[in-house]
Coordinates of N, CA and C in Angstrom, one line a residue:
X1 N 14.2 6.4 1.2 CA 13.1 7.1 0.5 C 11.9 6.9 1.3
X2 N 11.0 7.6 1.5 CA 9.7 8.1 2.1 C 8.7 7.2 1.4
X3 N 8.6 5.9 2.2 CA 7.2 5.1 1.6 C 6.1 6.6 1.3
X4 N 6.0 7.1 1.9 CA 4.6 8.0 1.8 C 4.6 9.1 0.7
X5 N 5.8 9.5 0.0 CA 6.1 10.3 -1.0 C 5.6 9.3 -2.3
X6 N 6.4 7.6 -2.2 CA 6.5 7.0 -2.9 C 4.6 6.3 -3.6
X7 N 3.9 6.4 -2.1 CA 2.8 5.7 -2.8 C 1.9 7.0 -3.3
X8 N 2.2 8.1 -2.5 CA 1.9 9.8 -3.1 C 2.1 9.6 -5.0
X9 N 2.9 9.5 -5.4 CA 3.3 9.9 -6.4 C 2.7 8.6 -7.6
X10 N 2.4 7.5 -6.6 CA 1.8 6.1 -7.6 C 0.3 6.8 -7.7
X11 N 0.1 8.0 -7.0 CA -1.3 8.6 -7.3 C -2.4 7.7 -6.0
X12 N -1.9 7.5 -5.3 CA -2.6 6.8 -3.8 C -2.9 8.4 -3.1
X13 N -4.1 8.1 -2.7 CA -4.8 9.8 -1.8 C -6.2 8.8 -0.8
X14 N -5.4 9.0 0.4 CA -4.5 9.4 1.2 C -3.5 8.6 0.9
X15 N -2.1 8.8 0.8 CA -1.1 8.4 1.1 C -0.3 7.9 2.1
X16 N -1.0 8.2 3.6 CA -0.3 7.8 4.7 C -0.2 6.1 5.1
X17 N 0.9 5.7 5.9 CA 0.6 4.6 6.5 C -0.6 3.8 6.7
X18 N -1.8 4.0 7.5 CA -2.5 2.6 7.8 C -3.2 3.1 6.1
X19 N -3.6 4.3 5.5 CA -4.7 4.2 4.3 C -3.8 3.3 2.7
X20 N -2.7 3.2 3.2 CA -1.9 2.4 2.1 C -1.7 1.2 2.5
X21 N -1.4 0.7 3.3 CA -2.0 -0.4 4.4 C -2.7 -1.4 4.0
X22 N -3.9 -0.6 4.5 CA -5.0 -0.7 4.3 C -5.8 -1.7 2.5
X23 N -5.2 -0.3 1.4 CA -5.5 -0.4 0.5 C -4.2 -1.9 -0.3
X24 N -3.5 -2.2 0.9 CA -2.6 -3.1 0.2 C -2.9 -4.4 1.0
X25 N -3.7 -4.6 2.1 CA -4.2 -5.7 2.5 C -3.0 -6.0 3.3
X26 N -1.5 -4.8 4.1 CA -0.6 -5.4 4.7 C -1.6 -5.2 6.3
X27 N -1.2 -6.2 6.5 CA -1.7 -6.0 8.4 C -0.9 -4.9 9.0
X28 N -1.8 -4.2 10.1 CA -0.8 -2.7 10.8 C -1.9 -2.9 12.0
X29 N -1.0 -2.6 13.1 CA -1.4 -1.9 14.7 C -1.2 -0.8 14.9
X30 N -1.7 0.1 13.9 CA -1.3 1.2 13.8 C -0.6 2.4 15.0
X31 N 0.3 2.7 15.2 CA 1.1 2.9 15.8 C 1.9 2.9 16.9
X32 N 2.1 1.1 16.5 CA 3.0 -0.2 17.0 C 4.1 -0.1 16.4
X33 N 5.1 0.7 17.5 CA 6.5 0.9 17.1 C 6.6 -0.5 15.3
X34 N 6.6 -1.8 16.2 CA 7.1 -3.0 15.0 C 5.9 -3.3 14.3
X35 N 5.1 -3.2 13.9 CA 3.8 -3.3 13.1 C 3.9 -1.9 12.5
X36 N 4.1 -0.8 12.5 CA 4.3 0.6 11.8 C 5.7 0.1 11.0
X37 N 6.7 -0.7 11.9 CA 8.3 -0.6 10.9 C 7.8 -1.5 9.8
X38 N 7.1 -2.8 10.0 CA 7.1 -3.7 9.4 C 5.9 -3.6 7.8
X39 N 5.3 -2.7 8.0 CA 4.3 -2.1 7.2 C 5.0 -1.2 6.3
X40 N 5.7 -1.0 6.7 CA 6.6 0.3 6.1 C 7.6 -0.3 5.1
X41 N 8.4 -1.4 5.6 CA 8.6 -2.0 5.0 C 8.2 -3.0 4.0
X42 N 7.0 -3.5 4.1 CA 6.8 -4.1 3.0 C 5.6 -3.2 1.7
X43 N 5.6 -2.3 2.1 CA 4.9 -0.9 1.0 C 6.2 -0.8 0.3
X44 N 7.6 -0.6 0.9 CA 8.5 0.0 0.2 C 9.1 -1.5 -0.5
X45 N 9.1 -2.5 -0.2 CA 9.3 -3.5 -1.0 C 8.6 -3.8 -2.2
X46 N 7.2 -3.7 -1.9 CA 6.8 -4.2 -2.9 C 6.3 -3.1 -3.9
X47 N 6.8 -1.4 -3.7 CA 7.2 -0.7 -4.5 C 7.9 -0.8 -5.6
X48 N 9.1 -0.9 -4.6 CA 10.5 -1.3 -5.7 C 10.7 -2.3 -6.2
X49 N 10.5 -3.4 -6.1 CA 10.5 -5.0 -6.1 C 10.1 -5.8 -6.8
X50 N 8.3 -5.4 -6.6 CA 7.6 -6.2 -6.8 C 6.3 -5.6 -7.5
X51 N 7.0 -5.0 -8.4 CA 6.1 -3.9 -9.6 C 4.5 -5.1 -9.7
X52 N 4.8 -6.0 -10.4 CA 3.5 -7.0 -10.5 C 2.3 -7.1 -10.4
X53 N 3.1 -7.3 -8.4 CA 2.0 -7.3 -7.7 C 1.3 -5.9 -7.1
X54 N 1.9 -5.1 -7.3 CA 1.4 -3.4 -7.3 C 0.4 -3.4 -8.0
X55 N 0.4 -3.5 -9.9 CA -0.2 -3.8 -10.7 C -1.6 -4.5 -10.1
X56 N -1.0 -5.5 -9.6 CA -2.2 -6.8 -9.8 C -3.4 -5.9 -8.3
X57 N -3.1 -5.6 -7.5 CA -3.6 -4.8 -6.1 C -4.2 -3.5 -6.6
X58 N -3.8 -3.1 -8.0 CA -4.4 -1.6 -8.2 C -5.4 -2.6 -9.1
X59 N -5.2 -3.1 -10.1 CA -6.6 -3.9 -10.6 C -7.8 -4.5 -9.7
X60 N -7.4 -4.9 -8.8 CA -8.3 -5.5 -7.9 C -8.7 -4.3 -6.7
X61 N -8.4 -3.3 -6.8 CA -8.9 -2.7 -6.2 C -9.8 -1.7 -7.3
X62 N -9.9 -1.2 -8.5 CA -10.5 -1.2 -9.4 C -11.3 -1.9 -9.7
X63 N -11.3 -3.4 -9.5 CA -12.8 -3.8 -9.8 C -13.5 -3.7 -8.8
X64 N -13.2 -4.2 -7.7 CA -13.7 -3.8 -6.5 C -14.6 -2.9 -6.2
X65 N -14.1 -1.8 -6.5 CA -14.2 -0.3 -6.8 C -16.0 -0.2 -7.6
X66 N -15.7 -1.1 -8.7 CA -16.6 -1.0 -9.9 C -18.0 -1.8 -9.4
X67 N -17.1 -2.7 -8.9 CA -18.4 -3.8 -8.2 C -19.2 -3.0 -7.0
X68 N -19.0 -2.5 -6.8 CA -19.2 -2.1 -5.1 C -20.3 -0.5 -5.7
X69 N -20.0 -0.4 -6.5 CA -20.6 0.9 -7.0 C -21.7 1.3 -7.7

């Protein structure tokens, strides 16, 4: 499954690699063959996995959001 469909559809815009990345605090060299796989992989983990901390990352980026504004 397409990390990028998947964080697409959690309502993330942009949806591509470094802006979900980014917004998830995983480190990326952005297009570093193993820093692009490994990024990839842990978006798609902690999609399926680790609902929680999804949760906890969209709140904190929501206040964030609020504070900053």
């Amino acid at each position: 499954e397409c990390t990028m469909r998947i964080y697409r559809a959690k309502g993330f815009e942009p949806a591509n690699l470094k802006a979900c990345s980014d917004r998830m605090n995983i480190a990326l060299k952005h297009h570093q063959a193993l820093s692009d796989a490994r990024a990839c992989a842990q978006l798609y983990l902690i999609a399926n996995f680790f609902k929680p901390y999804l949760l906890f990352q969209k709140i904190m980026y929501i206040a964030c959001s609020i504070r900053h504004s």
